[in-house]
Amino acid sequence: MPRTRRIEGYAIVSEDGMLANAAGIMPDSLKFAADRRFFESGLDGVDVVVHGRHSHERQQHSYLRRRLILTRQVPAVAADPSNEKALFWNPAGASFEQALAVLETPDGIVGVIGGTEVFGIFLDRYDVFHLSRAPDVRLPGGRPVFPEVPTRTPEQVLAIHGLDRGQRQVLDPAKGLAVVSWKRSSKFDR
Ligand SMILES: NC(=O)c1ccc[n+]([C@@H]2O[C@H](COP(=O)([O-])OP(=O)(O)OC[C@H]3O[C@@H](n4cnc5c(N)ncnc54)[C@H](OP(=O)(O)O)[C@@H]3O)[C@@H](O)[C@H]2O)c1
């Protein structure tokens, strides 16, 4: 039975809204076991993972997942010779719907996992965005979670794009780590 498509975003960011440092690397200060478990169990529930060429999630179950890998090295959609469940996708040459159709997953749950540009592409389409915040970490000059950061905070960007602050889950009370799931308000059409 095909399900309606649902688009979920997952990110953990520093206090200044960065997902990686100035060198484009996700530092250990953004890595937490509790957030990794939250992220892994979320991705275990999706049908397709979508990410840029440098943002593979590298998890135990990654090999099971269908995925779209954004790259400008292909004109539109092309097979990934190293992974039969993956396609390379260039949004300049094929729509998201076209890419999903080639992947044979027109419906289902999509997990968008970054980086900056990829998160930005889906801002008007997320049903939910799970934003984890690493306390007491700042990454000046780093890679922002959305293109509009740091002009705006990640929360302001989500709100401008029609998402409402939702449930807050404390993932690690000792470390002050929490995730807020932002949900699309029904008054916004996509
Ligand atoms: N904290 C978090 O939650 C989080 C989330 C995601 C990533 N990260 C970290 O962020 C770093 C990676 O960042 P990144 O900026 O390099 O991101 P990335 O999106 O993974 O990789 C960038 C590459 O993806 C392709 N791409 C991106 N946007 C595209 C578009 N609109 N059209 C076509 N291709 C596109 C391009 O590949 P080509 O060069 O092949 O054209 C581009 O060079 C890593 O350290 C990763 O661990 C952290």
Tab-separated table of C-alpha atoms and ligand atoms in Angstrom:
chain	number	residue	atom	x	y	z
A	1	MET	CA	0.000	0.000	0.000
A	2	PRO	CA	1.708	3.259	-1.081
A	3	ARG	CA	1.887	5.938	1.594
A	4	THR	CA	1.736	9.658	1.231
A	5	ARG	CA	5.170	11.203	0.920
A	6	ARG	CA	6.535	12.828	4.062
A	7	ILE	CA	9.785	14.813	4.248
A	8	GLU	CA	11.825	14.923	7.460
A	9	GLY	CA	15.043	16.843	8.144
A	10	TYR	CA	17.688	15.925	10.727
A	11	ALA	CA	20.545	18.135	11.933
A	12	ILE	CA	22.640	18.851	14.987
A	13	VAL	CA	24.031	22.366	15.201
A	14	SER	CA	26.264	24.501	17.387
A	15	GLU	CA	24.970	27.489	19.340
A	16	ASP	CA	25.793	29.692	16.353
A	17	GLY	CA	23.837	27.421	13.976
A	18	MET	CA	26.751	25.566	12.338
A	19	LEU	CA	26.691	21.926	11.252
A	20	ALA	CA	30.429	21.734	10.560
A	21	ASN	CA	33.533	23.799	11.264
A	22	ALA	CA	35.292	26.255	8.939
A	23	ALA	CA	37.155	23.355	7.307
A	24	GLY	CA	33.843	21.652	6.416
A	25	ILE	CA	34.381	18.928	9.020
A	26	MET	CA	31.868	17.912	11.678
A	27	PRO	CA	33.965	18.162	14.867
A	28	ASP	CA	33.727	15.772	17.809
A	29	SER	CA	32.141	18.599	19.818
A	30	LEU	CA	28.973	18.059	17.690
A	31	LYS	CA	28.950	14.287	18.189
A	32	PHE	CA	26.864	12.821	21.022
A	33	ALA	CA	25.838	9.186	21.542
A	34	ALA	CA	22.260	10.158	22.424
A	35	ASP	CA	21.854	12.280	19.297
A	36	ARG	CA	23.407	9.526	17.172
A	37	ARG	CA	20.816	7.062	18.538
A	38	PHE	CA	17.968	9.519	17.828
A	39	PHE	CA	19.275	10.071	14.275
A	40	GLU	CA	19.818	6.359	13.594
A	41	SER	CA	16.406	5.319	14.794
A	42	GLY	CA	14.819	8.119	12.734
A	43	LEU	CA	16.628	6.999	9.586
A	44	ASP	CA	15.633	3.379	10.232
A	45	GLY	CA	12.068	4.599	9.623
A	46	VAL	CA	12.623	6.373	6.310
A	47	ASP	CA	12.324	4.969	2.812
A	48	VAL	CA	14.852	7.257	1.122
A	49	VAL	CA	17.813	9.260	2.457
A	50	VAL	CA	18.777	12.457	0.605
A	51	HIS	CA	22.162	14.129	1.080
A	52	GLY	CA	25.018	16.003	-0.541
A	53	ARG	CA	28.125	14.218	-1.681
A	54	HIS	CA	29.936	14.782	1.646
A	55	SER	CA	27.128	13.950	4.075
A	56	HIS	CA	26.660	10.178	4.007
A	57	GLU	CA	25.421	9.137	7.484
A	58	ARG	CA	27.776	6.100	7.815
A	59	GLN	CA	25.547	4.030	10.103
A	60	GLN	CA	25.178	0.313	10.648
A	61	HIS	CA	22.015	0.116	8.522
A	62	SER	CA	23.136	2.525	5.806
A	63	TYR	CA	23.611	-0.298	3.294
A	64	LEU	CA	19.867	-1.093	3.511
A	65	ARG	CA	18.728	2.413	2.539
A	66	ARG	CA	17.774	3.819	-0.808
A	67	ARG	CA	19.407	7.195	-1.303
A	68	LEU	CA	19.719	10.236	-3.534
A	69	ILE	CA	23.190	11.800	-3.494
A	70	LEU	CA	23.295	15.381	-4.750
A	71	THR	CA	26.155	16.215	-7.106
A	72	ARG	CA	26.803	18.496	-10.073
A	73	GLN	CA	28.968	15.788	-11.624
A	74	VAL	CA	25.938	14.319	-13.415
A	75	PRO	CA	23.531	16.249	-15.638
A	76	ALA	CA	20.320	14.919	-14.054
A	77	VAL	CA	19.991	11.415	-12.534
A	78	ALA	CA	22.548	8.620	-12.823
A	79	ALA	CA	23.220	5.247	-11.225
A	80	ASP	CA	25.838	5.064	-8.483
A	81	PRO	CA	28.114	2.286	-9.728
A	82	SER	CA	29.164	1.450	-6.150
A	83	ASN	CA	25.651	1.119	-4.698
A	84	GLU	CA	22.608	-0.288	-6.475
A	85	LYS	CA	20.279	1.356	-3.934
A	86	ALA	CA	21.671	4.854	-4.652
A	87	LEU	CA	21.341	7.420	-7.419
A	88	PHE	CA	23.325	10.548	-8.101
A	89	TRP	CA	20.958	13.493	-8.526
A	90	ASN	CA	21.513	16.996	-9.863
A	91	PRO	CA	18.427	19.124	-9.138
A	92	ALA	CA	19.367	21.436	-12.025
A	93	GLY	CA	18.575	18.599	-14.445
A	94	ALA	CA	15.747	16.640	-12.811
A	95	SER	CA	13.044	17.431	-10.292
A	96	PHE	CA	12.873	15.711	-6.918
A	97	GLU	CA	9.790	13.815	-8.117
A	98	GLN	CA	11.622	12.634	-11.227
A	99	ALA	CA	14.563	11.430	-9.139
A	100	LEU	CA	12.265	9.567	-6.736
A	101	ALA	CA	10.482	7.944	-9.663
A	102	VAL	CA	13.782	6.665	-11.100
A	103	LEU	CA	14.638	5.342	-7.632
A	104	GLU	CA	11.210	3.627	-7.688
A	105	THR	CA	10.193	5.281	-4.422
A	106	PRO	CA	7.557	7.828	-5.457
A	107	ASP	CA	5.855	7.612	-2.036
A	108	GLY	CA	6.994	7.026	1.512
A	109	ILE	CA	9.144	8.877	4.018
A	110	VAL	CA	12.153	10.911	2.918
A	111	GLY	CA	14.971	11.775	5.337
A	112	VAL	CA	17.012	14.853	4.373
A	113	ILE	CA	20.365	14.909	6.195
A	114	GLY	CA	22.373	17.836	4.752
A	115	GLY	CA	24.641	19.644	4.163
A	116	THR	CA	23.803	23.350	3.963
A	117	GLU	CA	22.558	23.634	0.378
A	118	VAL	CA	20.631	20.382	0.530
A	119	PHE	CA	18.842	21.421	3.735
A	120	GLY	CA	18.067	24.737	2.025
A	121	ILE	CA	16.484	23.127	-1.039
A	122	PHE	CA	13.789	21.458	1.069
A	123	LEU	CA	12.955	24.365	3.408
A	124	ASP	CA	9.500	24.880	1.904
A	125	ARG	CA	8.764	21.170	1.863
A	126	TYR	CA	9.656	19.699	5.262
A	127	ASP	CA	6.793	18.125	7.195
A	128	VAL	CA	9.091	18.022	10.200
A	129	PHE	CA	12.630	19.181	10.928
A	130	HIS	CA	14.404	17.639	13.930
A	131	LEU	CA	16.885	20.286	15.112
A	132	SER	CA	19.312	19.137	17.815
A	133	ARG	CA	21.423	21.764	19.538
A	134	ALA	CA	24.830	21.069	21.023
A	135	PRO	CA	25.173	23.294	24.103
A	136	ASP	CA	28.263	25.440	24.694
A	137	VAL	CA	29.701	24.747	21.215
A	138	ARG	CA	30.496	27.595	18.821
A	139	LEU	CA	31.999	27.138	15.358
A	140	PRO	CA	32.859	30.619	14.038
A	141	GLY	CA	33.132	30.743	10.261
A	142	GLY	CA	31.683	27.222	10.025
A	143	ARG	CA	29.153	25.697	7.611
A	144	PRO	CA	25.661	26.847	8.550
A	145	VAL	CA	22.694	24.496	8.759
A	146	PHE	CA	20.749	26.683	6.284
A	147	PRO	CA	22.041	29.219	3.753
A	148	GLU	CA	20.271	32.068	5.676
A	149	VAL	CA	22.273	31.364	8.889
A	150	PRO	CA	23.884	33.350	10.591
A	151	THR	CA	21.876	36.309	9.250
A	152	ARG	CA	18.965	34.520	10.910
A	153	THR	CA	18.981	31.820	13.559
A	154	PRO	CA	18.056	28.280	12.450
A	155	GLU	CA	14.806	28.629	14.416
A	156	GLN	CA	13.917	31.891	12.641
A	157	VAL	CA	14.587	30.235	9.276
A	158	LEU	CA	12.317	27.286	10.086
A	159	ALA	CA	9.555	29.634	11.281
A	160	ILE	CA	9.819	31.833	8.156
A	161	HIS	CA	9.414	28.710	6.052
A	162	GLY	CA	6.182	27.729	7.762
A	163	LEU	CA	7.297	25.358	10.496
A	164	ASP	CA	6.113	25.626	14.102
A	165	ARG	CA	8.221	24.863	17.149
A	166	GLY	CA	7.059	21.442	18.311
A	167	GLN	CA	7.944	18.876	20.881
A	168	ARG	CA	11.276	19.256	22.715
A	169	GLN	CA	12.946	16.020	23.790
A	170	VAL	CA	15.888	16.022	26.147
A	171	LEU	CA	18.335	13.515	24.671
A	172	ASP	CA	21.068	13.746	27.330
A	173	PRO	CA	20.153	15.682	30.486
A	174	ALA	CA	23.707	15.592	31.884
A	175	LYS	CA	25.033	17.269	28.737
A	176	GLY	CA	22.042	19.578	28.261
A	177	LEU	CA	21.407	18.089	24.825
A	178	ALA	CA	17.914	18.408	23.352
A	179	VAL	CA	16.123	18.137	20.021
A	180	VAL	CA	13.137	20.206	18.933
A	181	SER	CA	10.913	18.780	16.203
A	182	TRP	CA	9.571	21.648	14.082
A	183	LYS	CA	6.319	20.796	12.291
A	184	ARG	CA	4.673	22.385	9.294
A	185	SER	CA	1.623	24.333	10.235
A	186	SER	CA	-1.455	23.414	8.256
A	187	LYS	CA	-2.016	26.984	7.060
A	188	PHE	CA	1.058	26.839	4.798
A	189	ASP	CA	0.564	25.219	1.394
A	190	ARG	CA	3.515	23.670	-0.373
B	1	LIG	N1	25.744	18.503	11.988
B	1	LIG	C1	24.953	17.920	11.097
B	1	LIG	O1	23.803	17.598	11.374
B	1	LIG	C2	25.478	17.659	9.719
B	1	LIG	C3	24.593	17.318	8.688
B	1	LIG	C4	25.112	17.123	7.413
B	1	LIG	C5	26.452	17.262	7.173
B	1	LIG	N2	27.271	17.592	8.211
B	1	LIG	C6	28.712	17.771	7.979
B	1	LIG	O2	28.887	18.818	7.043
B	1	LIG	C7	30.021	18.527	6.233
B	1	LIG	C8	29.628	18.464	4.749
B	1	LIG	O3	29.192	19.684	4.364
B	1	LIG	P1	29.141	20.105	2.831
B	1	LIG	O4	28.826	21.548	2.814
B	1	LIG	O5	30.361	19.623	2.128
B	1	LIG	O6	27.837	19.399	2.320
B	1	LIG	P2	27.309	18.293	1.312
B	1	LIG	O7	25.985	18.838	0.904
B	1	LIG	O8	27.313	16.961	1.912
B	1	LIG	O9	28.299	18.218	0.085
B	1	LIG	C9	28.431	19.248	-0.820
B	1	LIG	C10	28.432	18.621	-2.196
B	1	LIG	O10	27.142	18.079	-2.470
B	1	LIG	C11	26.759	18.393	-3.800
B	1	LIG	N3	25.661	19.355	-3.785
B	1	LIG	C12	25.260	20.138	-2.745
B	1	LIG	N4	24.230	20.915	-3.134
B	1	LIG	C13	23.986	20.612	-4.424
B	1	LIG	C14	23.040	21.094	-5.378
B	1	LIG	N5	22.148	22.056	-5.104
B	1	LIG	N6	23.066	20.572	-6.625
B	1	LIG	C15	23.953	19.592	-6.938
B	1	LIG	N7	24.881	19.119	-6.083
B	1	LIG	C16	24.888	19.620	-4.847
B	1	LIG	C17	27.997	18.970	-4.462
B	1	LIG	O11	28.731	17.848	-4.914
B	1	LIG	P3	29.749	17.879	-6.161
B	1	LIG	O12	30.965	18.569	-5.647
B	1	LIG	O13	29.958	16.433	-6.484
B	1	LIG	O14	29.056	18.624	-7.269
B	1	LIG	C18	28.709	19.622	-3.296
B	1	LIG	O15	30.110	19.789	-3.496
B	1	LIG	C19	30.551	17.196	6.671
B	1	LIG	O16	31.561	17.381	7.624
B	1	LIG	C20	29.357	16.573	7.352
B	1	LIG	O17	29.745	15.625	8.338
B	1	LIG	C21	26.818	17.787	9.468
